[in-house]
Coordinates of C-alpha atoms and ligand atoms in Angstrom, one line a residue:
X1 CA -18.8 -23.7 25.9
X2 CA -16.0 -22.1 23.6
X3 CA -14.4 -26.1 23.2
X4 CA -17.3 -27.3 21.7
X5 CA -18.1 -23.9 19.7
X6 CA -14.2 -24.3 18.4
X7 CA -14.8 -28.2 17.7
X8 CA -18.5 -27.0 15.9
X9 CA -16.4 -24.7 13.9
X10 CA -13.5 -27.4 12.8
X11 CA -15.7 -29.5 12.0
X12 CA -17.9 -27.6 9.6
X13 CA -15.2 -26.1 7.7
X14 CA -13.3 -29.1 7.5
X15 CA -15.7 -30.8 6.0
X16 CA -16.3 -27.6 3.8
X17 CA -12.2 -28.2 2.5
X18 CA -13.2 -31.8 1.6
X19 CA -16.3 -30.9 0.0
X20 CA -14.9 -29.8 -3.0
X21 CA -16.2 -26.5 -3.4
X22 CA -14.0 -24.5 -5.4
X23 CA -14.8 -21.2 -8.1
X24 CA -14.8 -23.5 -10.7
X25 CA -19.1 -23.6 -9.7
X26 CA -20.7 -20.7 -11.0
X27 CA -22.0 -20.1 -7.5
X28 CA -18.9 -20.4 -5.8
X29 CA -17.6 -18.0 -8.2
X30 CA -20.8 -15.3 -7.7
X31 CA -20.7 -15.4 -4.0
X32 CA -16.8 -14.4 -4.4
X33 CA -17.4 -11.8 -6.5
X34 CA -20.6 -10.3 -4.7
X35 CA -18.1 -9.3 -1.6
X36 CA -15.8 -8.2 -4.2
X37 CA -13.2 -10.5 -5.8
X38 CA -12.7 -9.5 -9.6
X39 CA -12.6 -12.4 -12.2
X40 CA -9.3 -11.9 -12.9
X41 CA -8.1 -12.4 -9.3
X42 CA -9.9 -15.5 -9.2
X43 CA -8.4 -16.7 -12.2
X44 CA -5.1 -16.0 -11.0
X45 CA -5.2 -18.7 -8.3
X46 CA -6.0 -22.3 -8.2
X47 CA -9.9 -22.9 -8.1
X48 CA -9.9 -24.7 -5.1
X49 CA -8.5 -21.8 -2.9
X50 CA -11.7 -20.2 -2.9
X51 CA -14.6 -22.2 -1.5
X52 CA -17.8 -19.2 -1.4
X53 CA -16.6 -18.9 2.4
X54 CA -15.3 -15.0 2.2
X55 CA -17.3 -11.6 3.5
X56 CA -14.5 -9.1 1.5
X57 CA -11.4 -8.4 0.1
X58 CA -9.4 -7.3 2.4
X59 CA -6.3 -8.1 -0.1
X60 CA -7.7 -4.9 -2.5
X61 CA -7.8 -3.0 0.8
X62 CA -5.1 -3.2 2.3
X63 CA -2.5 -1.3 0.4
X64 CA 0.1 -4.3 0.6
X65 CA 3.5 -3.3 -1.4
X66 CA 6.5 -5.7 -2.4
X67 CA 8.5 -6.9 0.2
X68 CA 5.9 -6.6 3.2
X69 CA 5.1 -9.3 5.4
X70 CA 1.3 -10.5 5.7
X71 CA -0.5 -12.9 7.9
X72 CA -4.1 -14.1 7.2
X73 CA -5.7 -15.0 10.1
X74 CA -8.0 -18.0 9.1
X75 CA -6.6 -18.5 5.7
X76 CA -8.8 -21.3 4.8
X77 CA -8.0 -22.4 1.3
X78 CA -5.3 -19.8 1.3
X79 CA -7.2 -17.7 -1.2
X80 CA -6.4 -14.0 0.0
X81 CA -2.8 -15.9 1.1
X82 CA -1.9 -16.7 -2.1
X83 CA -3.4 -13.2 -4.1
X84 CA -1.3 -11.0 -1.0
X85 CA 1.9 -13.1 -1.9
X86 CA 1.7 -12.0 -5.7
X87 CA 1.2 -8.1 -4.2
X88 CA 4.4 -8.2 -2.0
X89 CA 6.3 -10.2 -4.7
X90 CA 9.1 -13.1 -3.8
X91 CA 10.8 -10.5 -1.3
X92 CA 7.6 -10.5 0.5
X93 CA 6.0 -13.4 3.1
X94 CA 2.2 -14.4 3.2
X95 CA 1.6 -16.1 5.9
X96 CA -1.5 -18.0 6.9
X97 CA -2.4 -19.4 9.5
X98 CA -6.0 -22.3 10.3
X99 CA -7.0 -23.9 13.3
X100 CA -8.8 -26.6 10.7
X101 CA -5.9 -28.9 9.7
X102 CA -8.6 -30.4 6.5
X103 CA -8.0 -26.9 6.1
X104 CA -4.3 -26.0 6.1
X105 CA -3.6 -29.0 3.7
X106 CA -6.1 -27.7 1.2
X107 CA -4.1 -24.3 1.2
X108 CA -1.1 -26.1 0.8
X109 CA -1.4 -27.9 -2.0
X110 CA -3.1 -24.7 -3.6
X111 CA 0.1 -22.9 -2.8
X112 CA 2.3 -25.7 -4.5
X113 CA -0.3 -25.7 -7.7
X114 CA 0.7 -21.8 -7.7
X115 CA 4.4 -22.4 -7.6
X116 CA 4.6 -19.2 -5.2
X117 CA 7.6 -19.6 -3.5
X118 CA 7.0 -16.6 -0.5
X119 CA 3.7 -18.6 1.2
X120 CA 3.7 -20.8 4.2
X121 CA 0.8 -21.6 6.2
X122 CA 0.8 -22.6 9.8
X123 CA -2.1 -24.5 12.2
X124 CA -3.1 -22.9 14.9
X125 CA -5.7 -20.6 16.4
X126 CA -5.6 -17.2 16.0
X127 CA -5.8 -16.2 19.8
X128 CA -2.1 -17.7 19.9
X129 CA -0.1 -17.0 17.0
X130 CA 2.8 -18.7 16.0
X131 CA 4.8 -15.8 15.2
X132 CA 7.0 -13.7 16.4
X133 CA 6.8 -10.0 18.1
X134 CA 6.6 -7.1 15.8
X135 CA 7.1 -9.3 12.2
X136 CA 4.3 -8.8 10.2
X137 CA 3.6 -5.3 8.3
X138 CA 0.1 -5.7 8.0
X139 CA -2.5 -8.5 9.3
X140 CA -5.6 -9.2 7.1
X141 CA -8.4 -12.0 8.0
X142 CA -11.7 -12.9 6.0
X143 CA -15.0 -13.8 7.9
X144 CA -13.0 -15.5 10.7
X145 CA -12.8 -13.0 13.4
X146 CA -16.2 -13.5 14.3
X147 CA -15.8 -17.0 14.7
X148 CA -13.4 -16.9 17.5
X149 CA -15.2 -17.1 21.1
X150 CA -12.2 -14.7 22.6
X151 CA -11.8 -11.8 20.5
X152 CA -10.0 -9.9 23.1
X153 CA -7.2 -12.1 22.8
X154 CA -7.5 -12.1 19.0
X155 CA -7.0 -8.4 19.0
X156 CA -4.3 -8.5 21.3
X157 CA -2.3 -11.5 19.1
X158 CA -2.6 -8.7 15.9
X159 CA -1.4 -6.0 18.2
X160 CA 1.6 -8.6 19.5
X161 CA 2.8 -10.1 15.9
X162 CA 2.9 -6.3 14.0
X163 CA 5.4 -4.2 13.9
X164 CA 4.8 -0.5 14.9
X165 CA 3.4 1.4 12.6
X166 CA 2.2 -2.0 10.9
X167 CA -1.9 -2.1 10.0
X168 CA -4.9 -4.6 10.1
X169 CA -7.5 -4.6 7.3
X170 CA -10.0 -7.4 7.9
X171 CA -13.2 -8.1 6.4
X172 CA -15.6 -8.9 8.6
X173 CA -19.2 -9.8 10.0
X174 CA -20.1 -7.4 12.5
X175 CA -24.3 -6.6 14.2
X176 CA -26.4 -3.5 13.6
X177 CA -28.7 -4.7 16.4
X178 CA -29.1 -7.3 18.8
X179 CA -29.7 -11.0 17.1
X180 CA -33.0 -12.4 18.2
X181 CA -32.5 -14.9 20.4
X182 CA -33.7 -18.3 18.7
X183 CA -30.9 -17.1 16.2
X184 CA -28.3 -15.5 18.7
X185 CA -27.9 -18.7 20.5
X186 CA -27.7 -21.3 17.7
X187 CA -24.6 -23.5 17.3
X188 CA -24.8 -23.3 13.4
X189 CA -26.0 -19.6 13.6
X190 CA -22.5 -18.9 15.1
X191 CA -20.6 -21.8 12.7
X192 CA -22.6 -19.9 10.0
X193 CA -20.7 -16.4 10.5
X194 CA -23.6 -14.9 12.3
X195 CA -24.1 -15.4 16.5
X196 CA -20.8 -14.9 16.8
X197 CA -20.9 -11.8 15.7
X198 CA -19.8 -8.4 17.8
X199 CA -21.8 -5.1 17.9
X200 CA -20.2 -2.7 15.0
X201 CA -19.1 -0.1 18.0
X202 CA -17.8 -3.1 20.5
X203 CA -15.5 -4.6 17.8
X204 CA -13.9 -0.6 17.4
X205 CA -13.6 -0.6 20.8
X206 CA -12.0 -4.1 21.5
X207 CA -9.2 -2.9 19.3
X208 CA -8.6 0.5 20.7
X209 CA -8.4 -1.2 23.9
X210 CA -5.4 -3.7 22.4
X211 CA -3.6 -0.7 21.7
X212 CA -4.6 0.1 18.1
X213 CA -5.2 3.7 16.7
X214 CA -6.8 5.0 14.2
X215 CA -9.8 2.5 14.3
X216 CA -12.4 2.4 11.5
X217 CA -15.1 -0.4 11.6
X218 CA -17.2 0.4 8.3
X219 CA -20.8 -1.2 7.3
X220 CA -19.7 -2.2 3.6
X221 CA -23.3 -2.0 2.4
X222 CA -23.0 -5.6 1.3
X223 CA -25.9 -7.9 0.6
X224 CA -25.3 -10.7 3.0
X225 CA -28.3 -12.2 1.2
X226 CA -25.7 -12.9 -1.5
X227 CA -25.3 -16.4 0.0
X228 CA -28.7 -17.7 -0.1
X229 CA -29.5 -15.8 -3.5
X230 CA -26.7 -18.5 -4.8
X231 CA -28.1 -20.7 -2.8
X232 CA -31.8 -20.6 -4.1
X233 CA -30.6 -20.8 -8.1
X234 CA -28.7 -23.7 -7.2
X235 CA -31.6 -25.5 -5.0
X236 CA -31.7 -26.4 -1.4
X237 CA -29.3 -29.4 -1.5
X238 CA -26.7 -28.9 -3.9
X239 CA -27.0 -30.8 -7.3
X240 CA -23.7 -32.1 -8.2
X241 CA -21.2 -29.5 -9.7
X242 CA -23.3 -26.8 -8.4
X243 CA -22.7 -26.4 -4.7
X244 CA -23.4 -23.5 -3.4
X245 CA -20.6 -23.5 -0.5
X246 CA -22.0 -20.9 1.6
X247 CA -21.1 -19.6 5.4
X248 CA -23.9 -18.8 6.6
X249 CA -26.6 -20.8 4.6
X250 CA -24.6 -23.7 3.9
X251 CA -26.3 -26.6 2.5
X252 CA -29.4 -25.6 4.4
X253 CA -31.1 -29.4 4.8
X254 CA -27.7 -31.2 3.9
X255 CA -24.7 -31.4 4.8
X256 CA -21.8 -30.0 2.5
X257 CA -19.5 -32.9 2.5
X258 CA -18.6 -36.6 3.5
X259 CA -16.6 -35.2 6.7
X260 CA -19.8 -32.9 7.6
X261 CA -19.8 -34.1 11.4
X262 CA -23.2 -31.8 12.4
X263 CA -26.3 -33.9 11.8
X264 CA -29.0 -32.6 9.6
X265 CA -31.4 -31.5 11.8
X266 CA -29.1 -28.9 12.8
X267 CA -28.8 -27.8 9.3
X268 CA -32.6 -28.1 9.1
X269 CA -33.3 -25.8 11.6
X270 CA -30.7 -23.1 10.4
X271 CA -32.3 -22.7 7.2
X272 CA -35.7 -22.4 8.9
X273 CA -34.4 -19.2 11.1
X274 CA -32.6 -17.9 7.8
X275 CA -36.2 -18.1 5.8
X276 CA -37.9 -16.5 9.0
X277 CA -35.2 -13.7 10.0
X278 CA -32.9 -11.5 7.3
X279 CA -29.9 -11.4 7.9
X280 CA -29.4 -7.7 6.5
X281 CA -31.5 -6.6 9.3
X282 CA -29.3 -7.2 12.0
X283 CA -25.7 -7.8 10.4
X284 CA -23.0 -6.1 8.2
X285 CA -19.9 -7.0 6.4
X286 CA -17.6 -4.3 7.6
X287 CA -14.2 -3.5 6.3
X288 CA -12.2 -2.9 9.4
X289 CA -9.0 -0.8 9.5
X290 CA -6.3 0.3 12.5
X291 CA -2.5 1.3 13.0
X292 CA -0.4 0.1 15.7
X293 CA 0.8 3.3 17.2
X294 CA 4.7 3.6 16.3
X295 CA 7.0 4.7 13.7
X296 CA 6.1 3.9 9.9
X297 CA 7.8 1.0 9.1
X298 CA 10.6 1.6 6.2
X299 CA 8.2 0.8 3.5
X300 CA 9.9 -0.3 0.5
X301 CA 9.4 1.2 -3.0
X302 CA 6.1 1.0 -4.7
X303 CA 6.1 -2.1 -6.7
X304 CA 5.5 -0.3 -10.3
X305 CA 8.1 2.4 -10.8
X306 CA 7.0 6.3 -10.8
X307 CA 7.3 7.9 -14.2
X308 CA 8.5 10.9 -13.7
X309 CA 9.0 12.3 -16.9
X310 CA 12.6 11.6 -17.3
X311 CA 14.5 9.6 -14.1
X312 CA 17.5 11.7 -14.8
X313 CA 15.9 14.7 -14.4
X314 CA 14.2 16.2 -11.4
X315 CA 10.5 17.1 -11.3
X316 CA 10.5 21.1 -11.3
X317 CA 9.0 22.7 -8.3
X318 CA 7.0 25.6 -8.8
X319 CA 6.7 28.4 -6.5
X320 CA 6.0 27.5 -3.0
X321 CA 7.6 24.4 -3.7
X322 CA 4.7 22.6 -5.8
X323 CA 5.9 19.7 -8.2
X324 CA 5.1 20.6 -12.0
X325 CA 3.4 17.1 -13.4
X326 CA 2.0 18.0 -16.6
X327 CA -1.9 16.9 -16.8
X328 CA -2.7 13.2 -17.2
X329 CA -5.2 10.5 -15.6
X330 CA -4.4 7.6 -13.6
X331 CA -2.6 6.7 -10.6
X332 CA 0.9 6.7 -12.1
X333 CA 1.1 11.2 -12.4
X334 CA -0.5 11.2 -8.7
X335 CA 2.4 8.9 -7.7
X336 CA 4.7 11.3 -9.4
X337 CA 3.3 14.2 -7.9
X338 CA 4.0 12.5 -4.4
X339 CA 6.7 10.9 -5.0
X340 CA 7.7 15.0 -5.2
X341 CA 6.8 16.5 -2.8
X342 CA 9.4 17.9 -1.0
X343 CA 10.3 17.0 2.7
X344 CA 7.8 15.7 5.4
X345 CA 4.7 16.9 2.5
X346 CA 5.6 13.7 0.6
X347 CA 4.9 11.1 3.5
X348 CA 1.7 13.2 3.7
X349 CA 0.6 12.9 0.4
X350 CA 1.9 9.4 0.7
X351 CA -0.6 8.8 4.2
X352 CA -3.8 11.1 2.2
X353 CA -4.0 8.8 -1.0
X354 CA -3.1 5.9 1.3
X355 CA -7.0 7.0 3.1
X356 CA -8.5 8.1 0.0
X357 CA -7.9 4.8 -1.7
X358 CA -9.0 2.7 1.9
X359 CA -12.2 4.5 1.4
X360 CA -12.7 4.7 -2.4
X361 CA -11.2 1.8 -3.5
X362 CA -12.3 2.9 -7.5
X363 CA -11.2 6.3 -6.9
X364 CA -10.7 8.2 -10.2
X365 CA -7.3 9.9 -9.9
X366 CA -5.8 12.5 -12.0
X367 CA -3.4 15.4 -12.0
X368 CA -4.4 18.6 -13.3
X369 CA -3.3 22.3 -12.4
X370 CA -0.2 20.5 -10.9
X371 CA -2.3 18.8 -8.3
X372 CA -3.8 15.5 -7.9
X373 CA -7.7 15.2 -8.2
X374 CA -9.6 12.4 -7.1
X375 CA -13.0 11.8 -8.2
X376 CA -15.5 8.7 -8.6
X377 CA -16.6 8.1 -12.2
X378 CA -19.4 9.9 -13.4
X379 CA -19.6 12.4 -10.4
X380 CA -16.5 14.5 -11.2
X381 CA -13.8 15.4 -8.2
X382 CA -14.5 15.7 -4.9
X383 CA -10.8 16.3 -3.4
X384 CA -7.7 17.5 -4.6
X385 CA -3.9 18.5 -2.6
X386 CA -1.6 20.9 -3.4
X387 CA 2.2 22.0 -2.3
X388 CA 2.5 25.6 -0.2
X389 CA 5.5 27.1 1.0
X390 CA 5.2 25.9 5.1
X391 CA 1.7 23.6 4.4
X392 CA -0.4 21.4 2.4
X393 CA -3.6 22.2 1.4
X394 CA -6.6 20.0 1.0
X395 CA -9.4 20.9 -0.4
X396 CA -12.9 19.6 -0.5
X397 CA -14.7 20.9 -3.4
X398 CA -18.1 20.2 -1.5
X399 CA -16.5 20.9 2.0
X400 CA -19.5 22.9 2.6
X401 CA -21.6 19.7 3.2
X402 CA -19.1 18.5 5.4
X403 CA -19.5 17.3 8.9
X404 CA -18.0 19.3 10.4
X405 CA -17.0 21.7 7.2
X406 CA -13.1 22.1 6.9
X407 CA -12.1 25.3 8.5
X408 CA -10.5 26.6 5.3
X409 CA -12.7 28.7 3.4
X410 CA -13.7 32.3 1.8
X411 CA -16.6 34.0 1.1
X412 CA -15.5 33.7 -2.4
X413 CA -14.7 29.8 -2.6
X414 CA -18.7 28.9 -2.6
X415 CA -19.3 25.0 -1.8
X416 CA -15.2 24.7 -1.2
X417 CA -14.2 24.1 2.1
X418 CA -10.4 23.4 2.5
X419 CA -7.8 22.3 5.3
X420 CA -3.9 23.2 5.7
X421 CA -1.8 20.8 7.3
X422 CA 1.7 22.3 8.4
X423 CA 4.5 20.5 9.4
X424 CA 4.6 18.6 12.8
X425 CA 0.6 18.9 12.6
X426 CA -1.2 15.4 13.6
X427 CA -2.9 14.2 10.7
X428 CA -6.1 13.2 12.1
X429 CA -7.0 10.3 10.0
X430 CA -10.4 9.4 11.4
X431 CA -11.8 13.1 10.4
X432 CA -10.1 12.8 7.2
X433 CA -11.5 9.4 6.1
X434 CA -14.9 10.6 7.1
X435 CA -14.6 13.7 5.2
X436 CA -13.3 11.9 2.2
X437 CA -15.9 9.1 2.9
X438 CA -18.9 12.1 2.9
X439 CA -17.5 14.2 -0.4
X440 CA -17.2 10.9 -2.6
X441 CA -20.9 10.5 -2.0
X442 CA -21.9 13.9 -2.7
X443 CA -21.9 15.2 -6.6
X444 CA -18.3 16.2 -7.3
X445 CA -16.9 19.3 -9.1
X446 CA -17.2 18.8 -13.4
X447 CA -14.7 21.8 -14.0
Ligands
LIG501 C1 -15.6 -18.6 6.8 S1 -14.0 -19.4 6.6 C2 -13.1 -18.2 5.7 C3 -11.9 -18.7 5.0 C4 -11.0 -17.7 4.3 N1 -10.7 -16.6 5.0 C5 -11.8 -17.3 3.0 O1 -12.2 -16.2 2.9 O2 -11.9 -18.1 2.1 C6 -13.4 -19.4 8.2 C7 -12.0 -20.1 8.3 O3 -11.4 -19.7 9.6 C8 -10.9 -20.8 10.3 N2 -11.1 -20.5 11.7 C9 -12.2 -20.2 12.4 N3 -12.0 -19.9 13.7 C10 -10.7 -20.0 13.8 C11 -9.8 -19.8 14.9 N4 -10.3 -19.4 16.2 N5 -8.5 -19.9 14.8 C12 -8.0 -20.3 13.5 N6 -8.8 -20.5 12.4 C13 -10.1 -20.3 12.6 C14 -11.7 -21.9 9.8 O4 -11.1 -23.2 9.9 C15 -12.0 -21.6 8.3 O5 -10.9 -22.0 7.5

């Protein structure tokens, strides 16, 4: 059964690589940017490298700084290959790796129009990796994983090829429910991105049982309906220059290219399940997130250089040892402030922004009252850190609606709800990214 799921799955998507799909369609382009891929980033890479086939971004998740190593696991046109190797810069790798070869080709030649010299791309499957032990600082993957019949083994390989400490953020298709079974068990529902897909709380727990920590498997809330909405502008059967190159959809009655080996009927009846069942009713795109146990890695510098206010001359500390940043938005005075912190309290304000951005990726950041705020536009702050003499103190200012609330807190701090975190304490990153998850959806503080 898994051989001729794995030869289904070849054969649809490489026949998607030689159908020409690429973001120079308008739908191509819409799906991309639906699950999250900003103009620009698309503009940045060859056309071609993006063929409508993604579920994320797991490139504007991942945190990736210059000089890491990243794989992609089913890099298909090497799109998130090629946007991670500009993020870790030519002292960096990005690495993908395809099972299709139609596939692999594609992403090559994209990687050659890009003139990026840090890529390489590799065939295989990703339940055997051609990598080594411990060499990759982070492992990101795009719709593929629920494509693979063995996702044990899948998780296992990520566990194998990172380095301690190293992390995985995948974007993913993951089920709310149970599929009904006229869609669960069809060959091009699972080709599609769909009956291949694991339960939301199976695919956490496949990767705590590879060894992973820190496991977060979140619904991303997007419209997997994004697909067919192309779809439907652009008509059933694409008209020339305006494919619609969808996973799941596809061609509906056609097939996508001159290579497309599954016969139309197939296709046929695929689109009738997709006009009878909706797909948001029983699946999510997830952003997925875990930590191999271990030490951190020795992360190199941030790539942009913290302006402190003069290089030469070191940022004051205040009493109780907090750094004096004079007010100022943006990311850049947060960085600062981190940057210092003194001791162990800097890896930790390192590790909380590090959560705060995985969960808000638009976080509003700021430093004021010599601490950084972060808030989500519109809504005012909902979290801010600040330097004590033995701890670190994080406050929620709507920690009150917290589950559960923070155990910091007075009579007289109202709807703030704090937590201090002393040296040698465990951060526990789970609670923290659902507390930080919870307070950017509730009205912030407008001082
Ligand atoms: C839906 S496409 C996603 C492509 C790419 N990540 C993107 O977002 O544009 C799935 C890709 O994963 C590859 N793939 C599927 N199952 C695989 C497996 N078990 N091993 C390696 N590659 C696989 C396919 O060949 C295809 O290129």
């Amino acid at each position: 059964m898994s051989e001729t799921i794995t030869n289904a799955v070849k054969g649809k998507y490489g026949s998607v690589a030689a159908s020409g799909l690429s973001s120079d369609h308008a739908g191509v382009r819409a799906v991309a940017e639906a699950f999250g891929y900003s103009p620009e980033e698309l503009a940045s890479i060859p056309a071609e490298a993006n063929m409508g086939l993604s579920c994320g971004n797991p490139t504007a998740t991942a945190k990736l700084r210059e000089g890491e190593t990243v794989v992609d696991l089913g890099s298909g046109g090497g799109l998130d290959v090629l946007l991670a190797a500009r993020k870790v810069g030519p002292s960096g790798r990005a690495i993908g790796v395809d099972m299709t070869p139609e596939m692999i080709d594609l992403s090559r030649r994209n990687a050659e129009k890009s003139g990026l010299a840090n890529v390489e791309f590799h065939l295989a499957p990703i339940d055997r990796l051609p990598l080594p032990d411990a060499s990759a600082d982070c492992v990101i993957s795009n719709c593929v994983i629920n494509l693979a019949p063995d996702k044990a083994a899948v998780f296992r390989e990520i566990a194998r090829v990172l380095k301690p400490g190293g992390r995985l953020a995948v974007s993913d298709i993951a089920l709310k429910c149970e599929l009904p079974p006229e869609l669960g068990n069809d060959l091009m529902a699972y080709v599609g991105c769909i009956a291949g897909a694991i339960p939301i709380e199976e695919y956490g727990k496949g990767l705590v049982e590879a060894g992973f920590a820190h496991v977060e498997v979140i619904d991303g809330g997007a419209d997997l309906n994004a697909y067919a909405k192309v779809e439907n502008q652009a008509g059933c059967c694409p008209l020339p220059g305006e494919p619609s190159g969808l996973p799941i959809a596809d061609s509906g009655c056609c097939a996508v290219g001159p290579a497309a080996v599954v016969d139309e009927a197939l296709h046929a009846r695929l689109a009738d399940l997709l006009r009878r069942y909706d797909v948001n009713d029983y699946a999510a795109g997830v952003k997925v997130f875990a930590v191999k146990p271990g030490a951190i890695p020795n992360r190199p510098p941030a790539k942009e250089p913290v302006p402190v206010a003069d290089a030469a001359e070191p940022v004051k500390l205040l009493s109780g040892g907090n750094p004096q940043i004079a007010k100022a938005d943006g990311d850049a005075p947060v960085q600062a402030y981190i940057a210092a912190m003194p001791g162990w309290k800097s890896d930790l304000g390192r590790r909380l922004d590090e959560i705060i951005v995985r969960i808000v990726p638009d976080v509003r950041k700021a430093v004021r009252w010599n601490s950084p705020f972060y808030g989500v536009e519109g809504q005012g702050w909902f979290l801010s850190f600040h330097v004590l003499t033995r701890y670190v103190k994080v406050t929620f200012f709507q920690g009150l609606s917290l589950h559960p609330v923070p155990p910091g807190g007075t009579p007289k701090s109202k709807d703030a709800r704090w937590i201090d975190i002393y040296e040698g304490d465990q951060l526990d990153e789970a609670r923290m990214a659902s507390w930080v998850k919870q307070a950017a959806a509730l009205p912030g503080w407008i001082p």
